[in-house]
Coordinates of C-alpha atoms in Angstrom, one line a residue:
M1 CA 141.1 167.8 103.0
I2 CA 139.1 165.7 100.5
V3 CA 135.4 166.0 101.1
I4 CA 133.4 162.7 101.0
K5 CA 129.9 163.5 99.7
N6 CA 126.8 161.9 101.2
A7 CA 123.8 160.7 99.3
H8 CA 122.0 164.0 99.5
E9 CA 125.0 165.9 98.2
I10 CA 125.6 163.4 95.4
E11 CA 122.1 163.9 94.2
A12 CA 122.6 167.7 94.2
M13 CA 125.8 167.3 92.3
K14 CA 124.1 165.1 89.7
R15 CA 121.6 167.9 89.1
A16 CA 124.3 170.5 88.7
G17 CA 126.2 168.1 86.5
R18 CA 123.3 167.7 84.2
V19 CA 123.0 171.4 83.7
A20 CA 126.7 171.8 82.9
A21 CA 126.5 168.9 80.5
A22 CA 123.4 170.5 78.8
A23 CA 125.3 173.8 78.4
R24 CA 128.3 172.0 76.8
E25 CA 125.9 170.1 74.5
A26 CA 124.3 173.4 73.5
A27 CA 127.7 174.8 72.6
A28 CA 128.4 171.7 70.6
S29 CA 125.2 172.1 68.6
F30 CA 125.7 175.8 68.0
L31 CA 129.2 175.2 66.7
A32 CA 128.1 172.3 64.5
S33 CA 125.2 174.2 62.9
G34 CA 126.8 177.7 62.7
T35 CA 128.4 179.3 59.7
P36 CA 132.2 179.7 59.8
D37 CA 133.4 183.3 59.8
R38 CA 130.1 184.4 61.2
M39 CA 130.4 183.0 64.7
T40 CA 132.4 184.5 67.4
T41 CA 133.7 183.2 70.7
K42 CA 131.2 185.5 72.4
D43 CA 128.4 183.9 70.6
V44 CA 129.4 180.6 72.1
D45 CA 129.4 182.2 75.6
R46 CA 125.9 183.5 75.1
V47 CA 124.6 180.1 74.2
V48 CA 126.2 178.6 77.4
D49 CA 125.0 181.4 79.6
R50 CA 121.4 181.2 78.3
T51 CA 121.3 177.4 78.7
I52 CA 122.5 177.4 82.3
R53 CA 120.1 180.1 83.3
E54 CA 117.1 178.5 81.5
L55 CA 117.7 175.4 83.6
G56 CA 117.6 177.4 86.8
A57 CA 121.3 177.4 87.6
I58 CA 124.0 180.1 87.8
P59 CA 127.1 180.2 85.6
T60 CA 129.9 179.3 88.0
F61 CA 132.7 180.9 85.9
L62 CA 131.1 184.4 85.6
G63 CA 133.0 186.6 88.1
Y64 CA 135.0 183.7 89.5
G65 CA 138.4 185.2 90.3
G66 CA 137.3 188.1 88.1
F67 CA 136.7 186.0 85.0
P68 CA 134.4 188.1 82.7
A69 CA 132.3 185.4 81.0
S70 CA 130.1 182.3 81.6
A71 CA 132.3 180.0 79.5
C72 CA 136.0 179.6 78.7
V73 CA 136.2 179.5 74.9
S74 CA 139.8 178.6 73.7
V75 CA 140.7 178.3 70.1
N76 CA 143.5 176.4 68.4
E77 CA 146.8 177.1 70.3
E78 CA 144.8 178.4 73.3
V79 CA 144.7 175.6 75.9
I80 CA 142.3 176.9 78.5
H81 CA 140.7 180.1 80.0
G82 CA 140.1 181.8 76.7
I83 CA 138.0 184.9 77.2
P84 CA 135.0 185.1 74.8
G85 CA 135.0 188.2 72.6
T86 CA 134.9 189.3 69.0
R87 CA 137.2 186.7 67.7
K88 CA 135.6 185.0 64.6
L89 CA 135.7 181.3 64.3
H90 CA 136.9 179.9 61.0
E91 CA 136.7 176.7 59.1
G92 CA 138.8 174.0 60.7
D93 CA 139.3 175.8 64.1
L94 CA 139.6 173.6 67.2
V95 CA 137.4 175.2 69.9
K96 CA 137.6 174.2 73.5
V97 CA 134.5 175.0 75.6
D98 CA 134.7 174.8 79.4
V99 CA 131.6 175.4 81.4
G100 CA 130.5 175.4 85.1
A101 CA 127.0 175.5 86.5
T102 CA 126.1 176.0 90.2
L103 CA 122.7 174.6 91.3
D104 CA 121.4 174.2 94.8
G105 CA 124.9 175.1 96.2
F106 CA 126.8 172.5 94.2
V107 CA 129.0 172.8 91.0
G108 CA 129.1 170.8 87.8
D109 CA 132.2 171.3 85.7
C110 CA 133.0 170.0 82.2
A111 CA 134.7 170.7 78.9
A112 CA 135.2 169.3 75.5
T113 CA 136.9 170.1 72.2
F114 CA 134.8 170.8 69.1
Y115 CA 135.5 171.7 65.5
V116 CA 134.2 174.4 63.2
G117 CA 133.4 172.7 59.9
T118 CA 135.8 170.0 58.9
P119 CA 139.0 169.9 61.0
P120 CA 142.5 169.0 59.7
E121 CA 143.3 165.3 60.4
N122 CA 146.0 166.3 62.9
A123 CA 143.5 168.4 64.9
K124 CA 140.9 165.7 64.8
K125 CA 143.3 163.1 66.1
L126 CA 144.5 165.3 68.9
A127 CA 141.0 165.9 70.1
E128 CA 140.1 162.2 69.9
V129 CA 143.3 161.1 71.8
T130 CA 142.6 163.8 74.5
R131 CA 139.1 162.5 75.0
Q132 CA 140.3 158.8 75.0
S133 CA 142.9 159.6 77.7
F134 CA 140.0 160.6 80.0
W135 CA 138.1 157.4 79.3
D136 CA 141.3 155.3 79.7
A137 CA 141.8 156.9 83.1
M138 CA 138.3 155.9 84.2
A139 CA 139.5 152.3 84.5
F140 CA 141.4 153.5 87.6
A141 CA 138.7 155.7 89.1
R142 CA 137.6 152.9 91.5
P143 CA 138.2 152.1 95.2
G144 CA 141.6 150.5 95.8
F145 CA 143.4 152.6 93.3
R146 CA 145.3 155.8 94.2
L147 CA 144.8 159.2 92.7
S148 CA 148.0 159.2 90.6
D149 CA 146.8 156.0 88.9
I150 CA 144.2 158.3 87.1
S151 CA 147.0 160.8 86.3
H152 CA 149.4 158.1 85.0
A153 CA 146.7 156.7 82.7
V154 CA 146.1 160.1 81.1
Q155 CA 149.8 160.6 80.5
T156 CA 150.3 157.1 79.1
T157 CA 147.6 157.5 76.5
A158 CA 148.7 161.0 75.4
E159 CA 152.4 160.3 75.3
R160 CA 152.0 157.0 73.4
E161 CA 150.8 159.2 70.5
G162 CA 153.7 161.6 70.9
Y163 CA 151.7 164.5 72.5
G164 CA 152.7 166.8 75.3
V165 CA 150.8 166.7 78.6
I166 CA 150.3 170.1 80.2
R167 CA 151.9 170.2 83.6
E168 CA 151.1 173.7 84.9
Y169 CA 147.3 173.2 85.0
V170 CA 145.5 170.2 86.5
G171 CA 142.1 168.8 87.5
H172 CA 140.7 169.2 91.0
G173 CA 138.2 168.2 93.5
V174 CA 134.7 169.7 93.0
G175 CA 131.6 170.0 95.1
R176 CA 130.2 173.1 97.0
K177 CA 133.2 174.9 95.5
M178 CA 134.5 174.7 92.0
H179 CA 138.0 174.0 93.3
E180 CA 138.4 171.6 96.2
D181 CA 141.1 169.3 97.3
P182 CA 142.8 167.4 95.8
E183 CA 144.6 168.5 92.7
V184 CA 144.3 165.9 89.9
P185 CA 147.3 166.1 87.6
N186 CA 147.4 164.6 84.1
F187 CA 150.8 163.1 84.6
G188 CA 152.9 161.3 87.2
A189 CA 154.0 157.9 88.4
P190 CA 151.2 155.4 89.5
G191 CA 150.6 154.3 93.0
R192 CA 150.9 157.6 94.7
G193 CA 148.6 160.0 96.5
P194 CA 145.4 159.4 98.4
R195 CA 143.6 156.1 98.0
L196 CA 140.2 156.5 96.2
L197 CA 137.1 156.1 98.3
P198 CA 133.4 156.1 97.4
G199 CA 131.9 159.6 97.7
M200 CA 134.9 161.4 96.3
T201 CA 134.1 163.8 93.4
F202 CA 136.7 165.1 91.0
A203 CA 137.0 167.1 87.8
V204 CA 139.3 165.1 85.7
E205 CA 140.5 167.2 82.7
P206 CA 143.2 166.1 80.3
M207 CA 144.9 169.1 78.6
I208 CA 147.0 167.8 75.8
A209 CA 149.2 169.6 73.3
E210 CA 150.3 168.7 69.8
G211 CA 153.9 169.7 70.6
T212 CA 155.6 170.7 73.8
W213 CA 153.8 170.7 77.1
E214 CA 155.1 174.1 78.0
V215 CA 152.6 177.0 78.1
R216 CA 152.4 180.7 78.8
R217 CA 149.7 183.1 79.9
L218 CA 148.7 186.0 77.7
A219 CA 148.7 189.6 78.8
N220 CA 144.9 189.4 79.7
R221 CA 146.1 187.3 82.7
W222 CA 143.7 184.4 81.8
T223 CA 144.2 182.8 78.4
V224 CA 146.8 180.0 78.4
V225 CA 148.5 179.2 75.1
T226 CA 151.2 176.7 74.0
V227 CA 154.6 178.3 73.8
D228 CA 155.3 176.7 70.4
G229 CA 152.0 177.9 68.9
K230 CA 150.8 174.3 68.2
L231 CA 147.3 173.0 68.8
A232 CA 145.9 172.0 72.2
A233 CA 142.8 170.0 73.2
H234 CA 140.9 169.8 76.5
Y235 CA 138.3 167.3 77.8
E236 CA 136.7 167.2 81.2
N237 CA 134.0 165.6 83.3
T238 CA 133.0 165.7 86.9
I239 CA 133.2 162.2 88.2
L240 CA 132.0 160.3 91.3
I241 CA 133.9 157.5 92.9
T242 CA 131.5 154.6 93.8
Q243 CA 131.8 151.1 95.1
G244 CA 132.2 150.0 91.5
D245 CA 132.5 151.9 88.2
P246 CA 132.8 155.7 88.4
V247 CA 129.7 157.7 87.7
I248 CA 130.1 160.6 85.2
L249 CA 128.1 163.4 86.8
T250 CA 128.4 165.6 83.7
H251 CA 127.2 162.9 81.2
N252 CA 124.7 163.6 78.5
E253 CA 123.1 161.7 75.7
L254 CA 125.6 162.9 73.1
D255 CA 128.4 161.4 75.2
I256 CA 130.6 164.4 74.2

């Protein structure tokens, strides 16, 4: 069942979304100002955790399903759910940071792909196309369209550039829980699924691979990697369907 949020719930989701966005922004600033080979994925997690707590919220991911950290930090061929640890970050690495913040009983969920130092051109293009696929999909996040219109738009943008669209993992509804109905795939034919209505809130999150869309999960039971070892990128925001244009609940000034 898709939960339609009322005005009070939407305001609460905006507050949670701002915290998640601030944590994502803090991670971006840390990665941009840090020294390659001296930063670890755990350092990124500490920045995210500290930012969320300083803003009065709780890290949603910590302990969720047994996940051991406050952020998912996935590097290069890692698509999502990277467990922060001692891995050092090197010049040119593609780093995906996914964060969730719970405030006043509601969740904000967002992610983005960042670089360490200067990325190779192919990595930079992949990240930019992944981000653009999200924004292209927002043209269909309006009443009158169907859920798969968002999915189809993501796929169209990514595949036009020759990239693979991850099938096994998808976006989702979000609200009082991090994962609510419905699932929001990044692929599929248009004109299918529930019709979009004001008050619906989704986490739309393109996960795009440089090569094949096929993935596998590592022995740690969390980290998802591309089967061909090629790069992957991730971009996500929590959005609200309104009477007009969608509202990005995890928006911040940097427009990451």
